[in-house]
XYZ file of C-alpha atoms in Angstrom:
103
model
C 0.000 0.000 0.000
C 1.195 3.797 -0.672
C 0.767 5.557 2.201
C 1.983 2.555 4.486
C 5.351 2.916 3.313
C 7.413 5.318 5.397
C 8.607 6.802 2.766
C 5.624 8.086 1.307
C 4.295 9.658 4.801
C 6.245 12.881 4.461
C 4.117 13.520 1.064
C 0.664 12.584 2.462
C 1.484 15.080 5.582
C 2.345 17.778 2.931
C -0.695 17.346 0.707
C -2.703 17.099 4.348
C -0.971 20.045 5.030
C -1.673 22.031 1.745
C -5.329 20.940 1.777
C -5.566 22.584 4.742
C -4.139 25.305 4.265
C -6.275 25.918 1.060
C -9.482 26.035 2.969
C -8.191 28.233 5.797
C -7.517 30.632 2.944
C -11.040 29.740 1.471
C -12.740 30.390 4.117
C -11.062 33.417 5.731
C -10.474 35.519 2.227
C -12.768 38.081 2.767
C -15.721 38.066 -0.081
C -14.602 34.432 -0.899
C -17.812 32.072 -1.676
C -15.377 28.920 -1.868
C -17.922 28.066 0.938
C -20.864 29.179 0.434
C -22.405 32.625 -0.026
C -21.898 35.377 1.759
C -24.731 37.942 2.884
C -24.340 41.719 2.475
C -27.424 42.944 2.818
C -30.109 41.145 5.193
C -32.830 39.014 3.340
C -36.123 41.105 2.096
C -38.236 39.194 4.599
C -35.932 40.467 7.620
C -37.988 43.370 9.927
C -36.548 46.986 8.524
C -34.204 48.739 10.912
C -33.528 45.125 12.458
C -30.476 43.127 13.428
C -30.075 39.918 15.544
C -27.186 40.183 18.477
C -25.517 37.142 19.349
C -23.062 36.967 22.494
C -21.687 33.382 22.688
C -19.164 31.789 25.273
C -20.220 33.431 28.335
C -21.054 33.823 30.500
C -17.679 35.593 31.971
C -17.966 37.432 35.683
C -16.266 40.508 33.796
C -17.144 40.836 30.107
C -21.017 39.799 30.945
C -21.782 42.553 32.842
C -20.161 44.884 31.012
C -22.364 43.640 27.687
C -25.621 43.712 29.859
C -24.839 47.478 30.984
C -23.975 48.220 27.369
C -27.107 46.493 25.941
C -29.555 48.126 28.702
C -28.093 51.177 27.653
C -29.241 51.174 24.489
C -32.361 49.356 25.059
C -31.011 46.396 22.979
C -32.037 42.771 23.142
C -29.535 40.047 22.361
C -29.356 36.204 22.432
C -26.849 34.556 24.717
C -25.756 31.730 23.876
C -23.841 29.803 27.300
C -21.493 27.012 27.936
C -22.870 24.854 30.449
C -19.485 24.814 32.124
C -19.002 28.276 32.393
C -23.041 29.037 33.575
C -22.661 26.125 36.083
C -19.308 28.196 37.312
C -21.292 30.940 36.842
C -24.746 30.809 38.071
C -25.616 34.553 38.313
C -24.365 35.731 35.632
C -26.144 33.288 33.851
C -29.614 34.637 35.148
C -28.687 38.213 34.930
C -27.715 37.354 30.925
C -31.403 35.238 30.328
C -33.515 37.464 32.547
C -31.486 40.650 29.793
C -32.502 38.889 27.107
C -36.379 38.867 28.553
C -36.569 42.570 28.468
């Protein structure tokens, strides 16, 4: 077999390599739609004068309630989305970030 010969491994981890390297590049090149399209403008059937807000990874004693002062500021809604590591750690800043996105 090819790629059981020890020889051959060096080109295998190249081409690995290079294929992966390709779709970093795909994928990160601004514009690029090596992946799929990408939206510029929302979709016609989105509300006017409306954007979704997503805050993943939290929540975080420190950067959550700096978010939730920021958003009540405003008077903006967002979705959190939470690890349930870091909520478990985390317990009230977990309900101050669902009971936010309540408002």
């Amino acid at each position: 077999m090819f790629l059981l010969e020890p020889a051959q491994w060096r080109w295998a981890l190249a081409a690995l390599i290079v294929n992966h390297l390709i779709l970093t590049a795909v994928g990160l090149w601004p514009r690029s739609h090596g992946l799929g399209p990408n939206w510029v403008r929302l979709p016609a059937a989105a509300a006017a004068g409306h954007i979704a807000i997503t805050i993943d990874d939290g929540p975080d004693p420190v950067v959550t309630p700096q978010v939730l002062d920021l958003l009540d500021q405003y008077s903006v809604r967002a979705t959190f989305f939470c690890i349930g590591n870091e909520a478990q750690r985390y317990p009230s800043c977990a309900a101050k970030s669902s009971g936010a996105a309540m408002r």
